[in-house]
């Protein structure tokens, strides 16, 4: 677990190691900017070291940093990630980070559910996440990371009981592609989707409100070639 900030001091947040051999550290895209930020990282009890931003994805709010060569503490270890597909709803979690410039702080809560928003999964929790928690780990009681603290729902700028984290399996997939191929690629359907509400489920004759409703199919997309149409669930 580390403290990360840009060298201009305008963005301060958290991050954690996921690959010691390649010196990869993950944090949020809104912390790392568009990839041209100069980032410094400090592990507890150690001086700041420089890190390069090697990957930024604003859609999932994920960034991967690479610590400069020979700069990791000797005892540094990568976080153990929980990338299972088991149901996370109801499990106890602890969020780590640097809220309100209070370094290495923790808060606890439970996972309410895993929500899908704009085609991506988000872990919803009531563990307090505030400015400065961004990019920090969300641990289960086994010490495994189940998510990367990312967003809060707020009107005041502070915690209001709704926090969201990037699922661990999303981050792990990105890191594995960077390590093995030096780049990240994703499949593309070419559809615009919306959540299936209870009203929509009833109107379509579905047993339950689940899945995604195709609102629009993009011209020239694989979805169009496959025969998908607006109105499909």
PDB file of C-alpha atoms in Angstrom:
ATOM      1  CA  UNK A   1       0.000   0.000   0.000  1.00  0.00           C
ATOM      2  CA  UNK A   2       1.482   3.338  -1.060  1.00  0.00           C
ATOM      3  CA  UNK A   3       0.884   7.068  -1.071  1.00  0.00           C
ATOM      4  CA  UNK A   4       0.923   8.572  -4.555  1.00  0.00           C
ATOM      5  CA  UNK A   5       0.903  12.169  -5.741  1.00  0.00           C
ATOM      6  CA  UNK A   6       1.873  14.095  -8.825  1.00  0.00           C
ATOM      7  CA  UNK A   7       5.030  16.167  -8.538  1.00  0.00           C
ATOM      8  CA  UNK A   8       3.028  19.378  -8.755  1.00  0.00           C
ATOM      9  CA  UNK A   9       1.210  18.323  -5.591  1.00  0.00           C
ATOM     10  CA  UNK A  10      -2.217  18.828  -7.147  1.00  0.00           C
ATOM     11  CA  UNK A  11      -3.409  15.220  -6.821  1.00  0.00           C
ATOM     12  CA  UNK A  12      -2.815  13.008  -3.798  1.00  0.00           C
ATOM     13  CA  UNK A  13      -4.191   9.514  -3.447  1.00  0.00           C
ATOM     14  CA  UNK A  14      -3.381   5.870  -2.809  1.00  0.00           C
ATOM     15  CA  UNK A  15      -2.201   2.835  -4.733  1.00  0.00           C
ATOM     16  CA  UNK A  16      -0.801  -0.633  -4.161  1.00  0.00           C
ATOM     17  CA  UNK A  17       1.636  -3.103  -5.716  1.00  0.00           C
ATOM     18  CA  UNK A  18       0.259  -5.872  -7.909  1.00  0.00           C
ATOM     19  CA  UNK A  19       3.498  -7.122  -9.540  1.00  0.00           C
ATOM     20  CA  UNK A  20       6.861  -6.824  -7.803  1.00  0.00           C
ATOM     21  CA  UNK A  21       8.972  -8.213 -10.669  1.00  0.00           C
ATOM     22  CA  UNK A  22       7.659  -5.586 -13.091  1.00  0.00           C
ATOM     23  CA  UNK A  23       7.217  -2.956 -10.342  1.00  0.00           C
ATOM     24  CA  UNK A  24       3.547  -2.400 -11.272  1.00  0.00           C
ATOM     25  CA  UNK A  25       1.361  -0.350  -8.971  1.00  0.00           C
ATOM     26  CA  UNK A  26      -2.330   0.319  -9.608  1.00  0.00           C
ATOM     27  CA  UNK A  27      -4.322   3.440  -8.816  1.00  0.00           C
ATOM     28  CA  UNK A  28      -7.164   5.426 -10.410  1.00  0.00           C
ATOM     29  CA  UNK A  29      -7.099   7.092 -13.809  1.00  0.00           C
ATOM     30  CA  UNK A  30      -8.409  10.306 -12.259  1.00  0.00           C
ATOM     31  CA  UNK A  31      -5.302  10.301 -10.051  1.00  0.00           C
ATOM     32  CA  UNK A  32      -2.806   9.662 -12.863  1.00  0.00           C
ATOM     33  CA  UNK A  33      -4.426  12.103 -15.281  1.00  0.00           C
ATOM     34  CA  UNK A  34      -4.100  11.403 -19.000  1.00  0.00           C
ATOM     35  CA  UNK A  35      -0.826   9.533 -18.678  1.00  0.00           C
ATOM     36  CA  UNK A  36       1.560  12.487 -18.828  1.00  0.00           C
ATOM     37  CA  UNK A  37       1.617  13.246 -15.111  1.00  0.00           C
ATOM     38  CA  UNK A  38       4.834  13.014 -13.116  1.00  0.00           C
ATOM     39  CA  UNK A  39       3.977  10.717 -10.224  1.00  0.00           C
ATOM     40  CA  UNK A  40       5.853  10.169  -6.978  1.00  0.00           C
ATOM     41  CA  UNK A  41       5.155   7.210  -4.715  1.00  0.00           C
ATOM     42  CA  UNK A  42       6.015   6.688  -1.051  1.00  0.00           C
ATOM     43  CA  UNK A  43       5.740   3.406   0.819  1.00  0.00           C
ATOM     44  CA  UNK A  44       5.326   3.718   4.579  1.00  0.00           C
ATOM     45  CA  UNK A  45       8.639   4.596   6.167  1.00  0.00           C
ATOM     46  CA  UNK A  46      10.426   5.228   2.848  1.00  0.00           C
ATOM     47  CA  UNK A  47      11.296   8.252   0.739  1.00  0.00           C
ATOM     48  CA  UNK A  48       9.423   9.228  -2.389  1.00  0.00           C
ATOM     49  CA  UNK A  49      10.385   7.507  -5.645  1.00  0.00           C
ATOM     50  CA  UNK A  50       9.350   8.330  -9.196  1.00  0.00           C
ATOM     51  CA  UNK A  51       6.869   6.280 -11.212  1.00  0.00           C
ATOM     52  CA  UNK A  52       5.898   6.267 -14.885  1.00  0.00           C
ATOM     53  CA  UNK A  53       2.269   6.082 -15.962  1.00  0.00           C
ATOM     54  CA  UNK A  54       2.171   3.187 -18.433  1.00  0.00           C
ATOM     55  CA  UNK A  55      -1.582   2.697 -18.797  1.00  0.00           C
ATOM     56  CA  UNK A  56      -4.670   4.847 -18.243  1.00  0.00           C
ATOM     57  CA  UNK A  57      -8.284   3.854 -18.878  1.00  0.00           C
ATOM     58  CA  UNK A  58     -10.774   6.592 -17.922  1.00  0.00           C
ATOM     59  CA  UNK A  59     -13.758   4.323 -18.704  1.00  0.00           C
ATOM     60  CA  UNK A  60     -12.975   2.025 -15.793  1.00  0.00           C
ATOM     61  CA  UNK A  61     -10.972   4.679 -13.881  1.00  0.00           C
ATOM     62  CA  UNK A  62      -7.873   2.484 -13.745  1.00  0.00           C
ATOM     63  CA  UNK A  63      -4.216   3.415 -14.136  1.00  0.00           C
ATOM     64  CA  UNK A  64      -1.086   1.291 -13.909  1.00  0.00           C
ATOM     65  CA  UNK A  65       2.200   2.853 -12.797  1.00  0.00           C
ATOM     66  CA  UNK A  66       5.685   1.418 -13.026  1.00  0.00           C
ATOM     67  CA  UNK A  67       8.063   2.294 -10.194  1.00  0.00           C
ATOM     68  CA  UNK A  68      11.494   3.400 -11.361  1.00  0.00           C
ATOM     69  CA  UNK A  69      14.126   0.657 -11.467  1.00  0.00           C
ATOM     70  CA  UNK A  70      15.758  -0.469  -8.173  1.00  0.00           C
ATOM     71  CA  UNK A  71      13.414   1.766  -6.130  1.00  0.00           C
ATOM     72  CA  UNK A  72      11.197  -0.794  -4.394  1.00  0.00           C
ATOM     73  CA  UNK A  73      11.869  -1.625  -0.746  1.00  0.00           C
ATOM     74  CA  UNK A  74      13.448  -5.079  -0.434  1.00  0.00           C
ATOM     75  CA  UNK A  75      10.520  -6.407   1.612  1.00  0.00           C
ATOM     76  CA  UNK A  76       7.884  -5.133  -0.833  1.00  0.00           C
ATOM     77  CA  UNK A  77       5.274  -7.738  -1.776  1.00  0.00           C
ATOM     78  CA  UNK A  78       2.375  -7.652  -4.196  1.00  0.00           C
ATOM     79  CA  UNK A  79      -1.163  -7.593  -2.865  1.00  0.00           C
ATOM     80  CA  UNK A  80      -3.061 -10.864  -3.091  1.00  0.00           C
ATOM     81  CA  UNK A  81      -6.073 -10.366  -5.341  1.00  0.00           C
ATOM     82  CA  UNK A  82      -9.438 -12.090  -4.917  1.00  0.00           C
ATOM     83  CA  UNK A  83     -10.445 -12.639  -8.539  1.00  0.00           C
ATOM     84  CA  UNK A  84     -13.002 -15.358  -7.968  1.00  0.00           C
ATOM     85  CA  UNK A  85     -16.464 -15.047  -9.444  1.00  0.00           C
ATOM     86  CA  UNK A  86     -18.125 -15.818  -6.107  1.00  0.00           C
ATOM     87  CA  UNK A  87     -20.961 -13.658  -4.849  1.00  0.00           C
ATOM     88  CA  UNK A  88     -19.432 -10.755  -2.899  1.00  0.00           C
ATOM     89  CA  UNK A  89     -22.715  -9.362  -1.593  1.00  0.00           C
ATOM     90  CA  UNK A  90     -22.744  -9.011   2.179  1.00  0.00           C
ATOM     91  CA  UNK A  91     -19.066  -9.722   2.885  1.00  0.00           C
ATOM     92  CA  UNK A  92     -17.150  -7.472   5.274  1.00  0.00           C
ATOM     93  CA  UNK A  93     -14.465  -5.242   3.770  1.00  0.00           C
ATOM     94  CA  UNK A  94     -11.945  -2.587   4.795  1.00  0.00           C
ATOM     95  CA  UNK A  95     -10.960   0.370   2.618  1.00  0.00           C
ATOM     96  CA  UNK A  96      -7.408   1.725   2.927  1.00  0.00           C
ATOM     97  CA  UNK A  97      -6.085   5.052   1.741  1.00  0.00           C
ATOM     98  CA  UNK A  98      -5.227   8.601   2.733  1.00  0.00           C
ATOM     99  CA  UNK A  99      -8.579  10.358   3.325  1.00  0.00           C
ATOM    100  CA  UNK A 100      -8.414  14.087   3.923  1.00  0.00           C
ATOM    101  CA  UNK A 101      -4.575  13.858   3.946  1.00  0.00           C
ATOM    102  CA  UNK A 102      -4.549  11.389   6.872  1.00  0.00           C
ATOM    103  CA  UNK A 103      -2.024   8.803   5.632  1.00  0.00           C
ATOM    104  CA  UNK A 104      -2.601   5.054   5.878  1.00  0.00           C
ATOM    105  CA  UNK A 105      -6.123   5.163   7.288  1.00  0.00           C
ATOM    106  CA  UNK A 106      -8.743   2.410   7.207  1.00  0.00           C
ATOM    107  CA  UNK A 107     -12.530   2.236   7.278  1.00  0.00           C
ATOM    108  CA  UNK A 108     -14.806  -0.776   7.339  1.00  0.00           C
ATOM    109  CA  UNK A 109     -18.148  -1.775   5.882  1.00  0.00           C
ATOM    110  CA  UNK A 110     -19.845  -4.406   3.761  1.00  0.00           C
ATOM    111  CA  UNK A 111     -20.348  -4.955   0.045  1.00  0.00           C
ATOM    112  CA  UNK A 112     -23.924  -4.128  -0.884  1.00  0.00           C
ATOM    113  CA  UNK A 113     -23.787  -5.596  -4.378  1.00  0.00           C
ATOM    114  CA  UNK A 114     -21.885  -5.569  -7.650  1.00  0.00           C
ATOM    115  CA  UNK A 115     -23.557  -3.107 -10.018  1.00  0.00           C
ATOM    116  CA  UNK A 116     -23.211  -2.809 -13.774  1.00  0.00           C
ATOM    117  CA  UNK A 117     -22.913   0.733 -15.088  1.00  0.00           C
ATOM    118  CA  UNK A 118     -22.233   1.592 -18.732  1.00  0.00           C
ATOM    119  CA  UNK A 119     -21.174  -1.985 -19.396  1.00  0.00           C
ATOM    120  CA  UNK A 120     -18.689  -2.278 -16.524  1.00  0.00           C
ATOM    121  CA  UNK A 121     -19.006  -3.853 -13.075  1.00  0.00           C
ATOM    122  CA  UNK A 122     -18.544  -1.811  -9.900  1.00  0.00           C
ATOM    123  CA  UNK A 123     -18.350  -3.068  -6.324  1.00  0.00           C
ATOM    124  CA  UNK A 124     -20.711  -1.031  -4.131  1.00  0.00           C
ATOM    125  CA  UNK A 125     -19.782  -0.700  -0.457  1.00  0.00           C
ATOM    126  CA  UNK A 126     -20.674   1.400   2.561  1.00  0.00           C
ATOM    127  CA  UNK A 127     -17.045   1.503   3.734  1.00  0.00           C
ATOM    128  CA  UNK A 128     -16.191   5.198   4.025  1.00  0.00           C
ATOM    129  CA  UNK A 129     -14.239   6.442   1.007  1.00  0.00           C
ATOM    130  CA  UNK A 130     -13.263  10.108   0.859  1.00  0.00           C
ATOM    131  CA  UNK A 131     -10.938  12.259  -1.262  1.00  0.00           C
ATOM    132  CA  UNK A 132      -7.506  10.675  -0.795  1.00  0.00           C
ATOM    133  CA  UNK A 133      -8.841   7.105  -0.713  1.00  0.00           C
ATOM    134  CA  UNK A 134      -8.830   6.929  -4.502  1.00  0.00           C
ATOM    135  CA  UNK A 135      -6.738   4.065  -5.848  1.00  0.00           C
ATOM    136  CA  UNK A 136      -6.407   2.306  -2.511  1.00  0.00           C
ATOM    137  CA  UNK A 137      -7.261  -1.350  -1.876  1.00  0.00           C
ATOM    138  CA  UNK A 138     -10.596  -2.680  -0.660  1.00  0.00           C
ATOM    139  CA  UNK A 139      -9.709  -5.763   1.408  1.00  0.00           C
ATOM    140  CA  UNK A 140     -11.810  -8.725   2.471  1.00  0.00           C
ATOM    141  CA  UNK A 141     -11.232 -10.303   5.893  1.00  0.00           C
ATOM    142  CA  UNK A 142      -8.664 -12.694   4.406  1.00  0.00           C
ATOM    143  CA  UNK A 143      -6.451  -9.775   3.445  1.00  0.00           C
ATOM    144  CA  UNK A 144      -7.240 -10.179  -0.255  1.00  0.00           C
ATOM    145  CA  UNK A 145      -8.057  -7.209  -2.465  1.00  0.00           C
ATOM    146  CA  UNK A 146     -11.590  -7.399  -3.848  1.00  0.00           C
ATOM    147  CA  UNK A 147     -11.578  -3.931  -5.394  1.00  0.00           C
ATOM    148  CA  UNK A 148      -9.792  -0.650  -6.025  1.00  0.00           C
ATOM    149  CA  UNK A 149     -11.444   2.313  -4.330  1.00  0.00           C
ATOM    150  CA  UNK A 150     -12.641   4.621  -7.071  1.00  0.00           C
ATOM    151  CA  UNK A 151     -15.796   6.732  -6.756  1.00  0.00           C
ATOM    152  CA  UNK A 152     -18.285   8.059  -4.221  1.00  0.00           C
ATOM    153  CA  UNK A 153     -21.846   9.257  -4.577  1.00  0.00           C
ATOM    154  CA  UNK A 154     -21.941  12.622  -2.850  1.00  0.00           C
ATOM    155  CA  UNK A 155     -23.530  16.044  -2.889  1.00  0.00           C
ATOM    156  CA  UNK A 156     -21.181  17.498  -0.301  1.00  0.00           C
ATOM    157  CA  UNK A 157     -17.839  16.179  -1.560  1.00  0.00           C
ATOM    158  CA  UNK A 158     -17.621  13.749   1.376  1.00  0.00           C
ATOM    159  CA  UNK A 159     -18.761  10.234   2.156  1.00  0.00           C
ATOM    160  CA  UNK A 160     -22.541   9.681   2.152  1.00  0.00           C
ATOM    161  CA  UNK A 161     -22.701   5.912   2.502  1.00  0.00           C
ATOM    162  CA  UNK A 162     -22.288   5.006  -1.177  1.00  0.00           C
ATOM    163  CA  UNK A 163     -18.827   4.085  -2.422  1.00  0.00           C
ATOM    164  CA  UNK A 164     -17.704   2.197  -5.518  1.00  0.00           C
ATOM    165  CA  UNK A 165     -14.600   0.152  -6.324  1.00  0.00           C
ATOM    166  CA  UNK A 166     -13.169  -1.396  -9.483  1.00  0.00           C
ATOM    167  CA  UNK A 167     -13.439  -5.209  -9.203  1.00  0.00           C
ATOM    168  CA  UNK A 168     -10.127  -7.020  -8.732  1.00  0.00           C
ATOM    169  CA  UNK A 169     -10.624  -9.283 -11.735  1.00  0.00           C
ATOM    170  CA  UNK A 170     -10.877  -6.206 -13.991  1.00  0.00           C
ATOM    171  CA  UNK A 171      -7.558  -4.839 -12.739  1.00  0.00           C
ATOM    172  CA  UNK A 172      -5.875  -8.239 -12.862  1.00  0.00           C
ATOM    173  CA  UNK A 173      -6.839  -8.723 -16.508  1.00  0.00           C
ATOM    174  CA  UNK A 174      -5.365  -5.349 -17.432  1.00  0.00           C
ATOM    175  CA  UNK A 175      -2.109  -5.993 -15.554  1.00  0.00           C
ATOM    176  CA  UNK A 176      -1.737  -9.465 -17.108  1.00  0.00           C
ATOM    177  CA  UNK A 177      -2.145  -8.065 -20.636  1.00  0.00           C
ATOM    178  CA  UNK A 178       0.409  -5.313 -19.956  1.00  0.00           C
ATOM    179  CA  UNK A 179       2.877  -7.845 -18.577  1.00  0.00           C
ATOM    180  CA  UNK A 180       2.415 -10.419 -21.326  1.00  0.00           C
ATOM    181  CA  UNK A 181       1.741  -8.250 -24.383  1.00  0.00           C
ATOM    182  CA  UNK A 182       2.732  -4.686 -23.481  1.00  0.00           C
ATOM    183  CA  UNK A 183      -0.741  -3.418 -24.388  1.00  0.00           C
ATOM    184  CA  UNK A 184      -4.389  -3.876 -23.448  1.00  0.00           C
ATOM    185  CA  UNK A 185      -7.122  -4.880 -25.885  1.00  0.00           C
ATOM    186  CA  UNK A 186     -10.843  -5.445 -25.458  1.00  0.00           C
ATOM    187  CA  UNK A 187     -13.649  -6.898 -27.506  1.00  0.00           C
ATOM    188  CA  UNK A 188     -16.155  -4.478 -29.034  1.00  0.00           C
ATOM    189  CA  UNK A 189     -19.820  -5.223 -29.672  1.00  0.00           C
ATOM    190  CA  UNK A 190     -20.984  -1.838 -30.921  1.00  0.00           C
ATOM    191  CA  UNK A 191     -24.194  -1.425 -28.938  1.00  0.00           C
ATOM    192  CA  UNK A 192     -25.615   1.118 -26.533  1.00  0.00           C
ATOM    193  CA  UNK A 193     -27.266  -0.581 -23.576  1.00  0.00           C
ATOM    194  CA  UNK A 194     -29.379   0.275 -20.578  1.00  0.00           C
ATOM    195  CA  UNK A 195     -30.272  -1.545 -17.376  1.00  0.00           C
ATOM    196  CA  UNK A 196     -33.370  -3.722 -17.390  1.00  0.00           C
ATOM    197  CA  UNK A 197     -35.706  -2.233 -14.779  1.00  0.00           C
ATOM    198  CA  UNK A 198     -38.617  -4.102 -13.233  1.00  0.00           C
ATOM    199  CA  UNK A 199     -41.050  -2.239 -15.488  1.00  0.00           C
ATOM    200  CA  UNK A 200     -39.043  -3.163 -18.586  1.00  0.00           C
ATOM    201  CA  UNK A 201     -38.780  -6.780 -17.441  1.00  0.00           C
ATOM    202  CA  UNK A 202     -42.545  -6.992 -17.088  1.00  0.00           C
ATOM    203  CA  UNK A 203     -43.117  -5.378 -20.480  1.00  0.00           C
ATOM    204  CA  UNK A 204     -40.787  -7.931 -22.120  1.00  0.00           C
ATOM    205  CA  UNK A 205     -42.333 -10.831 -20.246  1.00  0.00           C
ATOM    206  CA  UNK A 206     -39.127 -11.645 -18.357  1.00  0.00           C
ATOM    207  CA  UNK A 207     -39.147 -13.571 -15.097  1.00  0.00           C
ATOM    208  CA  UNK A 208     -36.867 -11.049 -13.382  1.00  0.00           C
ATOM    209  CA  UNK A 209     -35.144  -7.703 -13.940  1.00  0.00           C
ATOM    210  CA  UNK A 210     -31.759  -8.868 -15.230  1.00  0.00           C
ATOM    211  CA  UNK A 211     -29.519  -8.466 -18.250  1.00  0.00           C
ATOM    212  CA  UNK A 212     -29.085  -5.461 -20.511  1.00  0.00           C
ATOM    213  CA  UNK A 213     -31.467  -3.898 -23.000  1.00  0.00           C
ATOM    214  CA  UNK A 214     -29.968  -2.932 -26.359  1.00  0.00           C
ATOM    215  CA  UNK A 215     -31.045   0.637 -27.007  1.00  0.00           C
ATOM    216  CA  UNK A 216     -29.079   1.150 -30.227  1.00  0.00           C
ATOM    217  CA  UNK A 217     -26.868  -0.884 -32.569  1.00  0.00           C
ATOM    218  CA  UNK A 218     -23.950   0.981 -34.140  1.00  0.00           C
ATOM    219  CA  UNK A 219     -23.745   0.938 -37.938  1.00  0.00           C
ATOM    220  CA  UNK A 220     -20.848  -1.191 -39.142  1.00  0.00           C
ATOM    221  CA  UNK A 221     -20.433  -2.921 -35.774  1.00  0.00           C
ATOM    222  CA  UNK A 222     -19.944  -6.631 -35.035  1.00  0.00           C
ATOM    223  CA  UNK A 223     -23.315  -6.530 -33.241  1.00  0.00           C
ATOM    224  CA  UNK A 224     -25.047  -5.441 -36.446  1.00  0.00           C
ATOM    225  CA  UNK A 225     -23.291  -8.163 -38.454  1.00  0.00           C
ATOM    226  CA  UNK A 226     -24.418 -10.711 -35.844  1.00  0.00           C
ATOM    227  CA  UNK A 227     -28.053  -9.669 -36.230  1.00  0.00           C
ATOM    228  CA  UNK A 228     -28.575  -7.959 -32.885  1.00  0.00           C
ATOM    229  CA  UNK A 229     -31.320  -5.326 -32.884  1.00  0.00           C
ATOM    230  CA  UNK A 230     -32.524  -2.478 -30.709  1.00  0.00           C
ATOM    231  CA  UNK A 231     -34.982  -3.940 -28.212  1.00  0.00           C
ATOM    232  CA  UNK A 232     -33.061  -7.188 -27.707  1.00  0.00           C
ATOM    233  CA  UNK A 233     -32.281  -8.130 -24.101  1.00  0.00           C
TER     234      UNK A 233
END
